[in-house]
């Protein structure tokens, strides 16, 4: 797996996930979001980095529809760069918050990877506005 920056789509796993997400129909997109976020949120063992990267991309996609940071990466889903939208189910923001909280937990390869590269603060800071938009939508 290749990672080139701390952005939500700046790695192979998230970029590949986004391409598949972009090509899916709306119903499949919602299923993908739920499955991806649940995989991270419900992991009770050591969280794999690819699972984390995909969940961050999914959380960023959801947050972009709730007033969070826009998708401005060329590696993000193209349909969300333009006039495309996604109807976010009511429980999705809370699931995305749980996924992000799990990703930054101690037993996460995502966390370990950024910590080893002395970029954990930068990576965590990138997640902050995404998490804030999601948390605001759960109130």
Tab-separated table of C-alpha atoms in Angstrom:
chain	number	residue	atom	x	y	z
A	1	UNK	CA	0.000	0.000	0.000
A	2	UNK	CA	1.274	3.415	-0.928
A	3	UNK	CA	0.487	6.585	1.016
A	4	UNK	CA	1.603	9.946	-0.301
A	5	UNK	CA	-0.021	12.428	2.097
A	6	UNK	CA	-2.337	12.720	5.123
A	7	UNK	CA	-5.475	13.695	3.173
A	8	UNK	CA	-8.493	11.400	3.266
A	9	UNK	CA	-7.905	10.187	-0.303
A	10	UNK	CA	-4.108	10.371	-0.440
A	11	UNK	CA	-3.316	6.646	-0.439
A	12	UNK	CA	-3.931	3.646	-2.661
A	13	UNK	CA	-6.654	2.072	-0.509
A	14	UNK	CA	-8.772	5.234	-0.339
A	15	UNK	CA	-8.171	6.090	-3.979
A	16	UNK	CA	-9.251	2.613	-5.107
A	17	UNK	CA	-12.275	2.710	-2.790
A	18	UNK	CA	-13.252	6.126	-4.178
A	19	UNK	CA	-13.045	4.927	-7.772
A	20	UNK	CA	-15.366	2.010	-7.005
A	21	UNK	CA	-17.675	4.304	-5.024
A	22	UNK	CA	-17.757	6.798	-7.899
A	23	UNK	CA	-18.801	4.143	-10.427
A	24	UNK	CA	-21.543	2.603	-8.253
A	25	UNK	CA	-25.233	3.477	-8.437
A	26	UNK	CA	-26.781	5.406	-5.529
A	27	UNK	CA	-28.133	2.363	-3.659
A	28	UNK	CA	-24.783	0.601	-3.908
A	29	UNK	CA	-23.007	3.758	-2.742
A	30	UNK	CA	-25.063	3.814	0.449
A	31	UNK	CA	-24.324	0.123	1.036
A	32	UNK	CA	-20.620	0.751	0.439
A	33	UNK	CA	-20.598	3.600	2.936
A	34	UNK	CA	-22.297	1.534	5.613
A	35	UNK	CA	-20.130	-1.553	5.053
A	36	UNK	CA	-16.903	0.446	4.962
A	37	UNK	CA	-17.664	2.481	8.063
A	38	UNK	CA	-18.949	-0.558	9.971
A	39	UNK	CA	-15.804	-2.544	9.144
A	40	UNK	CA	-13.707	0.061	10.952
A	41	UNK	CA	-16.158	0.980	13.721
A	42	UNK	CA	-16.822	-2.616	14.783
A	43	UNK	CA	-13.262	-3.960	14.583
A	44	UNK	CA	-12.304	-5.402	17.959
A	45	UNK	CA	-8.831	-6.573	16.971
A	46	UNK	CA	-5.913	-4.543	15.603
A	47	UNK	CA	-7.360	-2.281	12.899
A	48	UNK	CA	-5.755	-2.801	9.483
A	49	UNK	CA	-4.515	0.360	7.753
A	50	UNK	CA	-6.413	-0.306	4.509
A	51	UNK	CA	-9.678	-0.692	6.437
A	52	UNK	CA	-8.918	2.595	8.190
A	53	UNK	CA	-7.986	4.449	4.992
A	54	UNK	CA	-11.176	3.286	3.260
A	55	UNK	CA	-13.288	4.307	6.260
A	56	UNK	CA	-11.672	7.744	6.333
A	57	UNK	CA	-12.548	8.182	2.650
A	58	UNK	CA	-16.124	7.106	3.385
A	59	UNK	CA	-16.360	9.456	6.371
A	60	UNK	CA	-15.009	12.317	4.240
A	61	UNK	CA	-17.631	11.592	1.574
A	62	UNK	CA	-20.410	11.666	4.176
A	63	UNK	CA	-19.043	14.818	5.838
A	64	UNK	CA	-18.840	16.596	2.476
A	65	UNK	CA	-22.620	16.255	2.219
A	66	UNK	CA	-23.154	17.719	5.688
A	67	UNK	CA	-21.275	20.996	5.362
A	68	UNK	CA	-17.893	19.472	6.096
A	69	UNK	CA	-14.762	19.835	4.000
A	70	UNK	CA	-15.507	19.565	0.271
A	71	UNK	CA	-13.984	16.759	-1.759
A	72	UNK	CA	-11.198	18.588	-3.564
A	73	UNK	CA	-8.806	15.722	-4.187
A	74	UNK	CA	-8.346	14.305	-7.663
A	75	UNK	CA	-8.362	10.911	-5.930
A	76	UNK	CA	-11.780	11.434	-4.323
A	77	UNK	CA	-15.125	10.495	-5.853
A	78	UNK	CA	-15.625	12.695	-8.919
A	79	UNK	CA	-19.399	12.851	-8.606
A	80	UNK	CA	-19.015	14.744	-5.306
A	81	UNK	CA	-16.671	17.312	-6.884
A	82	UNK	CA	-19.450	18.753	-9.002
A	83	UNK	CA	-23.188	19.019	-8.688
A	84	UNK	CA	-23.541	15.420	-7.478
A	85	UNK	CA	-24.949	14.759	-4.059
A	86	UNK	CA	-25.650	11.851	-1.800
A	87	UNK	CA	-28.663	11.511	0.477
A	88	UNK	CA	-27.080	10.633	3.809
A	89	UNK	CA	-29.248	8.369	6.000
A	90	UNK	CA	-29.892	9.676	9.514
A	91	UNK	CA	-27.670	7.138	11.307
A	92	UNK	CA	-24.709	7.440	8.943
A	93	UNK	CA	-22.966	10.412	10.623
A	94	UNK	CA	-22.921	8.658	14.011
A	95	UNK	CA	-21.509	5.510	12.396
A	96	UNK	CA	-18.825	7.594	10.691
A	97	UNK	CA	-17.877	9.229	14.012
A	98	UNK	CA	-17.548	5.782	15.608
A	99	UNK	CA	-15.328	4.680	12.715
A	100	UNK	CA	-13.062	7.714	13.045
A	101	UNK	CA	-12.818	7.251	16.797
A	102	UNK	CA	-11.804	3.626	16.245
A	103	UNK	CA	-9.219	4.623	13.635
A	104	UNK	CA	-7.391	6.994	15.978
A	105	UNK	CA	-7.434	4.485	18.858
A	106	UNK	CA	-4.215	2.910	20.136
A	107	UNK	CA	-4.691	-0.465	18.437
A	108	UNK	CA	-4.789	0.896	14.891
A	109	UNK	CA	-2.252	0.389	12.130
A	110	UNK	CA	-3.299	3.784	10.738
A	111	UNK	CA	-2.250	5.433	13.997
A	112	UNK	CA	0.968	3.419	14.213
A	113	UNK	CA	1.919	4.254	10.632
A	114	UNK	CA	1.573	8.013	11.139
A	115	UNK	CA	3.210	7.863	14.553
A	116	UNK	CA	6.257	6.044	13.107
A	117	UNK	CA	6.570	8.772	10.471
A	118	UNK	CA	6.203	11.547	13.088
A	119	UNK	CA	3.072	12.764	11.287
A	120	UNK	CA	0.367	11.619	13.695
A	121	UNK	CA	-0.530	15.189	14.650
A	122	UNK	CA	-0.890	16.191	10.985
A	123	UNK	CA	-2.939	13.112	10.127
A	124	UNK	CA	-5.194	13.575	13.141
A	125	UNK	CA	-5.621	17.277	12.337
A	126	UNK	CA	-6.801	16.315	8.851
A	127	UNK	CA	-9.579	14.232	10.413
A	128	UNK	CA	-10.734	16.986	12.807
A	129	UNK	CA	-12.962	18.993	10.411
A	130	UNK	CA	-14.420	15.785	8.994
A	131	UNK	CA	-15.275	14.520	12.469
A	132	UNK	CA	-16.642	17.931	13.498
A	133	UNK	CA	-19.102	17.998	10.574
A	134	UNK	CA	-20.197	14.444	11.330
A	135	UNK	CA	-20.587	15.098	15.062
A	136	UNK	CA	-22.630	18.244	14.394
A	137	UNK	CA	-25.019	16.190	12.272
A	138	UNK	CA	-25.653	13.736	15.098
A	139	UNK	CA	-27.134	16.405	17.387
